[in-house]
PDB file of C-alpha atoms in Angstrom:
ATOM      1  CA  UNK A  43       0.900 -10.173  82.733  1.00  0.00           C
ATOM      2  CA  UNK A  44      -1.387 -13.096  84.435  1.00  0.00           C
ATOM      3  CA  UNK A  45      -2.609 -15.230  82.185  1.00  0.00           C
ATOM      4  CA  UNK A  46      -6.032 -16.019  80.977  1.00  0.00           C
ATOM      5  CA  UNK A  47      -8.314 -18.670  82.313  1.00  0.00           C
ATOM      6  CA  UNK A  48      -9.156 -21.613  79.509  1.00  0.00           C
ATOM      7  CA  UNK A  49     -11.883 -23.105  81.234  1.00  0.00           C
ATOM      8  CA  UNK A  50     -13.227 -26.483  79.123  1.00  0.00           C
ATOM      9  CA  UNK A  51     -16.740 -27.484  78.504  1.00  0.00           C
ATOM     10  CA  UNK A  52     -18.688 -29.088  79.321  1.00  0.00           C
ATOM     11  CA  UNK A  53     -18.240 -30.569  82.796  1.00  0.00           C
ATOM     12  CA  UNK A  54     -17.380 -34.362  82.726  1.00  0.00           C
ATOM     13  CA  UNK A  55     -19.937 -36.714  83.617  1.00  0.00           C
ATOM     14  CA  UNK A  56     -18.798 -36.643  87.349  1.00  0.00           C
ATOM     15  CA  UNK A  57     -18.909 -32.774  87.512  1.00  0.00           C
ATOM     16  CA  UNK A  58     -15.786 -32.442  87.016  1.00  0.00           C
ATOM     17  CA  UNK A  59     -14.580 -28.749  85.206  1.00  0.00           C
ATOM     18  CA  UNK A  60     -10.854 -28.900  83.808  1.00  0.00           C
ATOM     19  CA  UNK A  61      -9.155 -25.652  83.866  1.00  0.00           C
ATOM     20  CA  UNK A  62      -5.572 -23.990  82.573  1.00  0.00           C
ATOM     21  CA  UNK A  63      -4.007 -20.674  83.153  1.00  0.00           C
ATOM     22  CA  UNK A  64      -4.136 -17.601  86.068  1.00  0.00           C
ATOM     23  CA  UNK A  65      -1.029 -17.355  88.325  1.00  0.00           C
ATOM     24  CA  UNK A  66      -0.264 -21.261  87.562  1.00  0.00           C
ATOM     25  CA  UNK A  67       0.862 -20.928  84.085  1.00  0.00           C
ATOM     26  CA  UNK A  68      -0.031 -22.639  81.090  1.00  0.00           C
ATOM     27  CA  UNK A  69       1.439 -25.961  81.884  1.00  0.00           C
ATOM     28  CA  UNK A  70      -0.403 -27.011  84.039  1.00  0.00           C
ATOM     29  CA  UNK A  71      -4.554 -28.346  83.866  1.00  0.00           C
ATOM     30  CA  UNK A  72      -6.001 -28.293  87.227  1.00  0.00           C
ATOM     31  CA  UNK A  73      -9.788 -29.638  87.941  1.00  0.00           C
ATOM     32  CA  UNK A  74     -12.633 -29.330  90.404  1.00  0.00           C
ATOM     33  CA  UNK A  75     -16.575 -29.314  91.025  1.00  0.00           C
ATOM     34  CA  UNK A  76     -18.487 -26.081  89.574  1.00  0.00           C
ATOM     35  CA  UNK A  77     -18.026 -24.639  93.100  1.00  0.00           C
ATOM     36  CA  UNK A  78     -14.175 -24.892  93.872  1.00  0.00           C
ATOM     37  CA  UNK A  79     -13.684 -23.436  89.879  1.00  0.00           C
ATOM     38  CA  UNK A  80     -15.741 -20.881  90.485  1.00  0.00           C
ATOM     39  CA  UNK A  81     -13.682 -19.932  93.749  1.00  0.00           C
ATOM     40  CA  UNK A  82     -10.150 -20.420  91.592  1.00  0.00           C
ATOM     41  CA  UNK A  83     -11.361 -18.374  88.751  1.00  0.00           C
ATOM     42  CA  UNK A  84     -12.937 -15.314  90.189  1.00  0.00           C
ATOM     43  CA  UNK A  85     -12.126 -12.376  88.480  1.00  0.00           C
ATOM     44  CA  UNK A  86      -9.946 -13.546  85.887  1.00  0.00           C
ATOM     45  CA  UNK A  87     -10.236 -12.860  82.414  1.00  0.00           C
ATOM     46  CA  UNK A  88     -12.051 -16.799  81.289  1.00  0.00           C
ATOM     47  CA  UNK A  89     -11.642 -18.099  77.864  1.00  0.00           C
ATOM     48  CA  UNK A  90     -14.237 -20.685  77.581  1.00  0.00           C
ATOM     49  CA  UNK A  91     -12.821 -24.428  75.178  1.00  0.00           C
ATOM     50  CA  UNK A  92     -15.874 -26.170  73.741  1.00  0.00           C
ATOM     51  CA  UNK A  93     -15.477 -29.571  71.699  1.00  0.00           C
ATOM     52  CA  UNK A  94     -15.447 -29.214  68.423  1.00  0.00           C
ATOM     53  CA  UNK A  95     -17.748 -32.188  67.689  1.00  0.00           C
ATOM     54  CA  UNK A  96     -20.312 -29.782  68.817  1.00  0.00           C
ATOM     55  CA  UNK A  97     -19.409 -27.054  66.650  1.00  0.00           C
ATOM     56  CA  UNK A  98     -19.885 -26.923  62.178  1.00  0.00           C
ATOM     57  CA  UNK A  99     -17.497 -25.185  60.846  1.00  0.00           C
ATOM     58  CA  UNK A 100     -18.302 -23.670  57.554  1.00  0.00           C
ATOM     59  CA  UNK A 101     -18.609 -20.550  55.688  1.00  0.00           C
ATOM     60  CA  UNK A 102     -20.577 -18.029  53.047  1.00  0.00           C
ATOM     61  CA  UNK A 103     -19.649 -16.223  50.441  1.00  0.00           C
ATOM     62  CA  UNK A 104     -21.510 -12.762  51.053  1.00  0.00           C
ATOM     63  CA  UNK A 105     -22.890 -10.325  48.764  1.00  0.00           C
ATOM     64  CA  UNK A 106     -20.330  -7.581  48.523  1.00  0.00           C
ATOM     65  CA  UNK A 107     -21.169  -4.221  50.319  1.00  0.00           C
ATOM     66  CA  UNK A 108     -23.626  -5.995  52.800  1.00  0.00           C
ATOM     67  CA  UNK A 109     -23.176  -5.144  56.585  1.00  0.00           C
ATOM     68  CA  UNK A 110     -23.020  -6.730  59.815  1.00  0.00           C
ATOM     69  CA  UNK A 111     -26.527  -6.569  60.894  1.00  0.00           C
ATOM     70  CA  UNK A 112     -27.862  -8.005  57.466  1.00  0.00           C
ATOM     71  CA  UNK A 113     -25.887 -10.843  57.301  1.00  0.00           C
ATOM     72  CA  UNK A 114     -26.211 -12.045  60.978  1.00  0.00           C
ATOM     73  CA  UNK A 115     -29.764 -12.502  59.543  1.00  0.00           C
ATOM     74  CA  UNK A 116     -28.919 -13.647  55.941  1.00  0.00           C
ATOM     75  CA  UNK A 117     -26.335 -16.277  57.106  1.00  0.00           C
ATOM     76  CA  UNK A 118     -28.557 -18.936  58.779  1.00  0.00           C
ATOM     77  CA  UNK A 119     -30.831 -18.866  55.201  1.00  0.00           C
ATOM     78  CA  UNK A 120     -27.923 -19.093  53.248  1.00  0.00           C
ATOM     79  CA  UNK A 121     -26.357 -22.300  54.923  1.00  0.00           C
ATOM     80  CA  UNK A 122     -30.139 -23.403  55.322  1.00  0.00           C
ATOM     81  CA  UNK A 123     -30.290 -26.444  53.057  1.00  0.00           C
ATOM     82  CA  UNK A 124     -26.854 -27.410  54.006  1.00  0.00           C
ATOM     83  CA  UNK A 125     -27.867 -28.016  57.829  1.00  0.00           C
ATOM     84  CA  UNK A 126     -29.495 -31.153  59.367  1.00  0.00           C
ATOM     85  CA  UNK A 127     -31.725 -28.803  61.523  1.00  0.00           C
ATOM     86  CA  UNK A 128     -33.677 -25.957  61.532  1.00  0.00           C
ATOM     87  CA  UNK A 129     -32.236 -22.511  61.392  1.00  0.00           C
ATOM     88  CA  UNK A 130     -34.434 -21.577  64.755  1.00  0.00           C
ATOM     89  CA  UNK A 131     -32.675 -24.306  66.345  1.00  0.00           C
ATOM     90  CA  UNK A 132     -29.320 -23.687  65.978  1.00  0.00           C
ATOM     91  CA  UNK A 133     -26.849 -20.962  66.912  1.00  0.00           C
ATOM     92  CA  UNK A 134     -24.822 -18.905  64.450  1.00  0.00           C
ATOM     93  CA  UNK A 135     -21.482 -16.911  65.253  1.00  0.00           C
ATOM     94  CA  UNK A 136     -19.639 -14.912  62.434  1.00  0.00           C
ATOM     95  CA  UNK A 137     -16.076 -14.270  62.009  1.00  0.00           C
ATOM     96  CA  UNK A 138     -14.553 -11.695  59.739  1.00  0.00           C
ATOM     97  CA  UNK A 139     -14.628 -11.340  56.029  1.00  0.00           C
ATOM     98  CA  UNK A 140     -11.022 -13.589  55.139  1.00  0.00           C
ATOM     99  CA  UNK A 141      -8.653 -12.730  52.294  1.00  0.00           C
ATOM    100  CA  UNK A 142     -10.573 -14.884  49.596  1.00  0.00           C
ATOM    101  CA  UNK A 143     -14.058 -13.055  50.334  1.00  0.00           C
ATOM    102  CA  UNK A 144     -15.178 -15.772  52.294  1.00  0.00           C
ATOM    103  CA  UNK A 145     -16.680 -15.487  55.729  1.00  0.00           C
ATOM    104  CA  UNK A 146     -16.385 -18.005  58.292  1.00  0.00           C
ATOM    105  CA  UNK A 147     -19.162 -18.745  60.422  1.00  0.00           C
ATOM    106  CA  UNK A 148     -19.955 -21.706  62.981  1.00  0.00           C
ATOM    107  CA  UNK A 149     -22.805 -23.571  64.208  1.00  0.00           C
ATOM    108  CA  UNK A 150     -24.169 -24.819  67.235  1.00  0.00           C
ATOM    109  CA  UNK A 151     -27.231 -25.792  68.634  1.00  0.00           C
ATOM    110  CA  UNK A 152     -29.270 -23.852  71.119  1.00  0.00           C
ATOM    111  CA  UNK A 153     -29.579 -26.178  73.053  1.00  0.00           C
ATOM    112  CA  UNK A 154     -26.260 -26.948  73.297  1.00  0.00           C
ATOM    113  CA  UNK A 155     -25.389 -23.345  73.659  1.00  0.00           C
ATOM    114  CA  UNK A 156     -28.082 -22.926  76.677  1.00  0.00           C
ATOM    115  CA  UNK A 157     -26.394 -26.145  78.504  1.00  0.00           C
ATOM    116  CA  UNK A 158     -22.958 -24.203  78.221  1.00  0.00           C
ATOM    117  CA  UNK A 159     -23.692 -20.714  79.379  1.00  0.00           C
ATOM    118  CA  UNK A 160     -25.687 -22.604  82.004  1.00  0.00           C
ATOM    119  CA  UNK A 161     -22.888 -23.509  83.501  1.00  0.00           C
ATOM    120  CA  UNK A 162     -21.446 -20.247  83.109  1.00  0.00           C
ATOM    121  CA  UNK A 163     -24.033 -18.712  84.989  1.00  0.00           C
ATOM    122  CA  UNK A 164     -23.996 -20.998  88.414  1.00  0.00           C
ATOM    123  CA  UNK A 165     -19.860 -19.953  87.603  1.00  0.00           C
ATOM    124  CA  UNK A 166     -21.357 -16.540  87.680  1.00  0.00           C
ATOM    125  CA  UNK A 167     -18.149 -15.814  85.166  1.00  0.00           C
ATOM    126  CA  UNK A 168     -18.230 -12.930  82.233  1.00  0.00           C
ATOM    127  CA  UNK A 169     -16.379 -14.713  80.150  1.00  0.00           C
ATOM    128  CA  UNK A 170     -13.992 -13.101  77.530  1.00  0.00           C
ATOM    129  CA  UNK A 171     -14.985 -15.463  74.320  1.00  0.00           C
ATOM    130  CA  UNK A 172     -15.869 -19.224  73.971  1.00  0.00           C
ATOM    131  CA  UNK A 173     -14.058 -20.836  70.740  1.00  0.00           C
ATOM    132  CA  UNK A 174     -14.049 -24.118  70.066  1.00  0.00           C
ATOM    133  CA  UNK A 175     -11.063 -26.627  70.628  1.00  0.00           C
ATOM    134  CA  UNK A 176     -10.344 -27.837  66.627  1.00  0.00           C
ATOM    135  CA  UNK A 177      -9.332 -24.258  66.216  1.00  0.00           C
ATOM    136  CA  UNK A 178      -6.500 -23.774  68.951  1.00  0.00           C
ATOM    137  CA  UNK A 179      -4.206 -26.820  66.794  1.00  0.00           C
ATOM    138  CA  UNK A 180      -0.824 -24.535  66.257  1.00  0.00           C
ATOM    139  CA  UNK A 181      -0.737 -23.959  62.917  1.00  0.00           C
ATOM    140  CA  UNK A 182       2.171 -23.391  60.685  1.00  0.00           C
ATOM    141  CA  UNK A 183       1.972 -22.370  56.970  1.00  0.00           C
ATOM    142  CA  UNK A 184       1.459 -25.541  54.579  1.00  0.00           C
ATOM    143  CA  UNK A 185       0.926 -27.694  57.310  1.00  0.00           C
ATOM    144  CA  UNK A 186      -2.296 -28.989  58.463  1.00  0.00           C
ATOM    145  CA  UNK A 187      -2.278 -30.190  61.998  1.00  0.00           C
ATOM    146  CA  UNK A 188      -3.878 -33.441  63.939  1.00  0.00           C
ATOM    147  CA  UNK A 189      -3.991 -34.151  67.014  1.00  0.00           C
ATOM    148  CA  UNK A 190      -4.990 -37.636  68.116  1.00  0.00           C
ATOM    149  CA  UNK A 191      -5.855 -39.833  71.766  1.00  0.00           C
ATOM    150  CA  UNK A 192      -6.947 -43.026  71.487  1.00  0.00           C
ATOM    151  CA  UNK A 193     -10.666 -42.050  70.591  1.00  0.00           C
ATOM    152  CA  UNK A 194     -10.665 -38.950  69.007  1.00  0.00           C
ATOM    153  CA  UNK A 195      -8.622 -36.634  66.357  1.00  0.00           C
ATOM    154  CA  UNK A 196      -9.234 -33.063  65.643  1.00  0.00           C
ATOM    155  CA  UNK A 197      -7.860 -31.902  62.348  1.00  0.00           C
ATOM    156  CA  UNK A 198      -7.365 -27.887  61.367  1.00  0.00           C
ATOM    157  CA  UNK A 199      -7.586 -27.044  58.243  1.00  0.00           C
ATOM    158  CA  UNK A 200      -7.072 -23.302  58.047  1.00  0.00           C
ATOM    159  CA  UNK A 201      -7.765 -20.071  60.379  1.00  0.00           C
ATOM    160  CA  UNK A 202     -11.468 -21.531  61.021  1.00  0.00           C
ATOM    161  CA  UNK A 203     -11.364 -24.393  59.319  1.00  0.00           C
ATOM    162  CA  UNK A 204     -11.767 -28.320  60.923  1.00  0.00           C
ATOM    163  CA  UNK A 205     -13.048 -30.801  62.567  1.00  0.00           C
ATOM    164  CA  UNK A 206     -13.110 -32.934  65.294  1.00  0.00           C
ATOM    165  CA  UNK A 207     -14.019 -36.657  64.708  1.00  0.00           C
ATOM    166  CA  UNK A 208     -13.631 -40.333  65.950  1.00  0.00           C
ATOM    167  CA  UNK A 209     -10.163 -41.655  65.400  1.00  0.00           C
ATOM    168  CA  UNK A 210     -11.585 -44.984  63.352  1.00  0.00           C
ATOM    169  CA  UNK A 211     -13.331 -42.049  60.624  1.00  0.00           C
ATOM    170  CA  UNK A 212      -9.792 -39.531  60.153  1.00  0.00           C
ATOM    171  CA  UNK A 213      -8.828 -41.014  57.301  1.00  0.00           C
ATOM    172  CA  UNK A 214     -12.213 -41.213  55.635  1.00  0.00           C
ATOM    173  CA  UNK A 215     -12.575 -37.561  56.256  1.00  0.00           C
ATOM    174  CA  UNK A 216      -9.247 -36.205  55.921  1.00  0.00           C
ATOM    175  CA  UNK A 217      -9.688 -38.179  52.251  1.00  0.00           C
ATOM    176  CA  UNK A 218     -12.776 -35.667  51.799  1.00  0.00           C
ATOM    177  CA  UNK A 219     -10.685 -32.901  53.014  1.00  0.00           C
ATOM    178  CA  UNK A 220      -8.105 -32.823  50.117  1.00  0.00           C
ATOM    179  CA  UNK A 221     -10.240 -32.876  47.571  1.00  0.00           C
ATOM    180  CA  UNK A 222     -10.404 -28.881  48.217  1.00  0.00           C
ATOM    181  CA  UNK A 223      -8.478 -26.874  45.343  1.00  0.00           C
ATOM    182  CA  UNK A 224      -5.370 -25.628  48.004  1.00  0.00           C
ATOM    183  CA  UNK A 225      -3.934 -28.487  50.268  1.00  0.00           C
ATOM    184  CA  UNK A 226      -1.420 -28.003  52.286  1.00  0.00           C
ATOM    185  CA  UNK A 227       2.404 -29.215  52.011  1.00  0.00           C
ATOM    186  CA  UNK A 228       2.346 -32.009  54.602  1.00  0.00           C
ATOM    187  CA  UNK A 229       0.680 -33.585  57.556  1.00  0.00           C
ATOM    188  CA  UNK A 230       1.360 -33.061  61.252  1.00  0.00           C
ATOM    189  CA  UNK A 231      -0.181 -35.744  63.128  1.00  0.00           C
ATOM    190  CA  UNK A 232       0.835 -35.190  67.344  1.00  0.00           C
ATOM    191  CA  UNK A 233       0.053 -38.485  69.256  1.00  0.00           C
ATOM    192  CA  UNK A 234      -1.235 -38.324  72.614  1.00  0.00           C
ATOM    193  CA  UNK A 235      -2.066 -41.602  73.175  1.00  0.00           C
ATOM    194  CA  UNK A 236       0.182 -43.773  75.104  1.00  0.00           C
ATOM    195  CA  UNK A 237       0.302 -46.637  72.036  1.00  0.00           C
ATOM    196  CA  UNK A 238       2.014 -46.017  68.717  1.00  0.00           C
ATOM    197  CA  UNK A 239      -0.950 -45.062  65.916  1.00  0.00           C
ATOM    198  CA  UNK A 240      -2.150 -47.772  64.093  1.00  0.00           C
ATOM    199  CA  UNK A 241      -3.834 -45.559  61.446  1.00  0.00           C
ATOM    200  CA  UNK A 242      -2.861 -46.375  57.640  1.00  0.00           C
ATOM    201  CA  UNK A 243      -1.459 -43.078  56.259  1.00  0.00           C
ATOM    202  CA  UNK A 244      -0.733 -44.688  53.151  1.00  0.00           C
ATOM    203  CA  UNK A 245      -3.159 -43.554  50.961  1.00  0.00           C
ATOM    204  CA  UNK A 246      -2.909 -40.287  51.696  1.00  0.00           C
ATOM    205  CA  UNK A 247      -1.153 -38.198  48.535  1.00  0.00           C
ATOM    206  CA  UNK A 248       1.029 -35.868  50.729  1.00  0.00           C
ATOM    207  CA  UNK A 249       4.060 -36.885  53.432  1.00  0.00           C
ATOM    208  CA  UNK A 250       2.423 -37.493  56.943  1.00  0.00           C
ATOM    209  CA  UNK A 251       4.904 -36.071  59.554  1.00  0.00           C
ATOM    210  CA  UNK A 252       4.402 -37.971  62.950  1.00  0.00           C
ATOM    211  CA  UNK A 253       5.520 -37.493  66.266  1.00  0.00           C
ATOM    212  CA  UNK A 254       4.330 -38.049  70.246  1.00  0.00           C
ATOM    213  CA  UNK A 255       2.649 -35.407  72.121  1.00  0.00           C
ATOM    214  CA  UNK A 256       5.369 -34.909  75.592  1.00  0.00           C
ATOM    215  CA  UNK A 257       2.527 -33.135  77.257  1.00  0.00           C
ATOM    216  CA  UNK A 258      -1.311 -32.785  78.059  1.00  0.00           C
ATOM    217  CA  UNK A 259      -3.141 -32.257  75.088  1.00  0.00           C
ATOM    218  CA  UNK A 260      -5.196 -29.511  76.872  1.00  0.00           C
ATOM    219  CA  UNK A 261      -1.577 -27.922  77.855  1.00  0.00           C
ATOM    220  CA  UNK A 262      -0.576 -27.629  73.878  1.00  0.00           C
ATOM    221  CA  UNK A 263      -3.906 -26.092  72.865  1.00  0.00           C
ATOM    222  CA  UNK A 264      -3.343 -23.629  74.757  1.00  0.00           C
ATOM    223  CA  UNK A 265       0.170 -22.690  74.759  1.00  0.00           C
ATOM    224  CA  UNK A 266      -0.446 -20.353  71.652  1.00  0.00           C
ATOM    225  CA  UNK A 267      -2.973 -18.542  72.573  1.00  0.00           C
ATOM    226  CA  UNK A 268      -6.429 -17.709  70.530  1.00  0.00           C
ATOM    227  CA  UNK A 269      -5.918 -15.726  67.529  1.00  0.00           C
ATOM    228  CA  UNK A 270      -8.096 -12.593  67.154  1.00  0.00           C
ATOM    229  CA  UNK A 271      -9.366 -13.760  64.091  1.00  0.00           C
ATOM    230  CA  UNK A 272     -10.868 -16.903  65.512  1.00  0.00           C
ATOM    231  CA  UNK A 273     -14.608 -17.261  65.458  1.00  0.00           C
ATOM    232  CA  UNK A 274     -16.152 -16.335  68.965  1.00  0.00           C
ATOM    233  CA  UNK A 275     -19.229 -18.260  69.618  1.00  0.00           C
ATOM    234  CA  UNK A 276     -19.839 -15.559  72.394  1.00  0.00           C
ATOM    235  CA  UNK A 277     -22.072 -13.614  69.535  1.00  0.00           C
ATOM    236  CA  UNK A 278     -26.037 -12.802  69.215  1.00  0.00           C
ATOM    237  CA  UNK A 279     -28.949 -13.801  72.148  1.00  0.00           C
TER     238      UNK A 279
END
């Protein structure tokens, strides 16, 4: 079976699109302008990466019995006083009702949202689902992942839980983090940066397991796959 396209947004600031998957396998990330990607990924079956710095991940608790339709329109009201913007400016996707009751949803803006499928369109691509990047960290149970280059982390904390944040803030917000009632075992932190980490683990309460990422850190996001339960941003107008 071919594998799917992981196409990452958005472009770089040269143009730039950086691609994985199709007939080259997942090990490799290959790059172009709009046009040459849109050559190399004709026809495929496109999973779209955004950066989770553009994307709040959150969720609701929602009143028992209610159905699709009514809480695609009750979500953004109930997260309302929780958001920096408002609700008519942002876009909402849903995931399915978890375990616990809770569903997860995620938040972008719209017009961050209309810059991406922009870009889709001059791709002229139909693409499968679009999920963002903090949720593709392989997870394993009582374990919460980080990944880490010299600017950035991204940190998951469960199925659709985490965050993506500058490298000089992780320990302020992974601090924030486990003050939730169930924390994980231990810390996986996976290095891609080509100098040992300098961050203070210390203070942390649990054991912080470290080791050096071998390969691209586009290459390991993707080498599990997307689980179906994963938020798709691909929802509503």
């Amino acid at each position: 079976m071919r594998n799917p396209i992981y196409l990452f947004l958005p472009p770089r600031d040269d143009g730039i699109l950086m691609f994985i998957g199709g007939e080259n396998g997942l090990d490799q990330v290959r790059s172009g302008p709009l046009e040459t990607v849109a050559l190399a990924i004709k026809g495929q079956n496109v999973i779209l990466v955004v950066p989770g710095r553009d994307v709040l991940l959150t969720w609701v608790e929602p009143p028992k019995g209610a159905k699709r339709r009514q809480l695609e329109r009750a979500v953004p009201f109930m997260l309302e006083d929780d958001l920096l913007n408002p609700v008519e400016q942002l876009h909402f996707a849903l995931g399915k009702v978890e375990a616990d009751g809770r569903l997860p949803v995620a938040v972008v803006a719209r017009k961050t949202m209309d810059a991406w499928m922009a870009v889709v369109a001059v791709l002229e691509i139909q693409p499968q689902l679009m999920v963002c990047d903090t949720l593709l960290l392989p997870m394993t149970p009582g374990t919460w992942p980080v990944f880490m280059d010299p600017e950035t982390a991204w940190v998951r904390l469960g199925m659709n839980e985490g965050f993506m944040i500058e490298r000089s803030n992780l320990i302020t917000f992974l601090t924030l983090a486990l003050k939730r009632p169930s924390l994980p075992q231990r810390i996986r932190v996976r290095n891609f940066s080509q100098e040992p980490s300098v961050v203070d683990w210390s203070g942390l309460p649990l054991p912080v397991e470290q080791e050096t990422g071998t390969k691209d850190r586009m290459v390991e996001l993707v080498g599990e796959g997307v689980p179906t339960t994963v938020v798709n941003l691909l929802q509503g107008g």
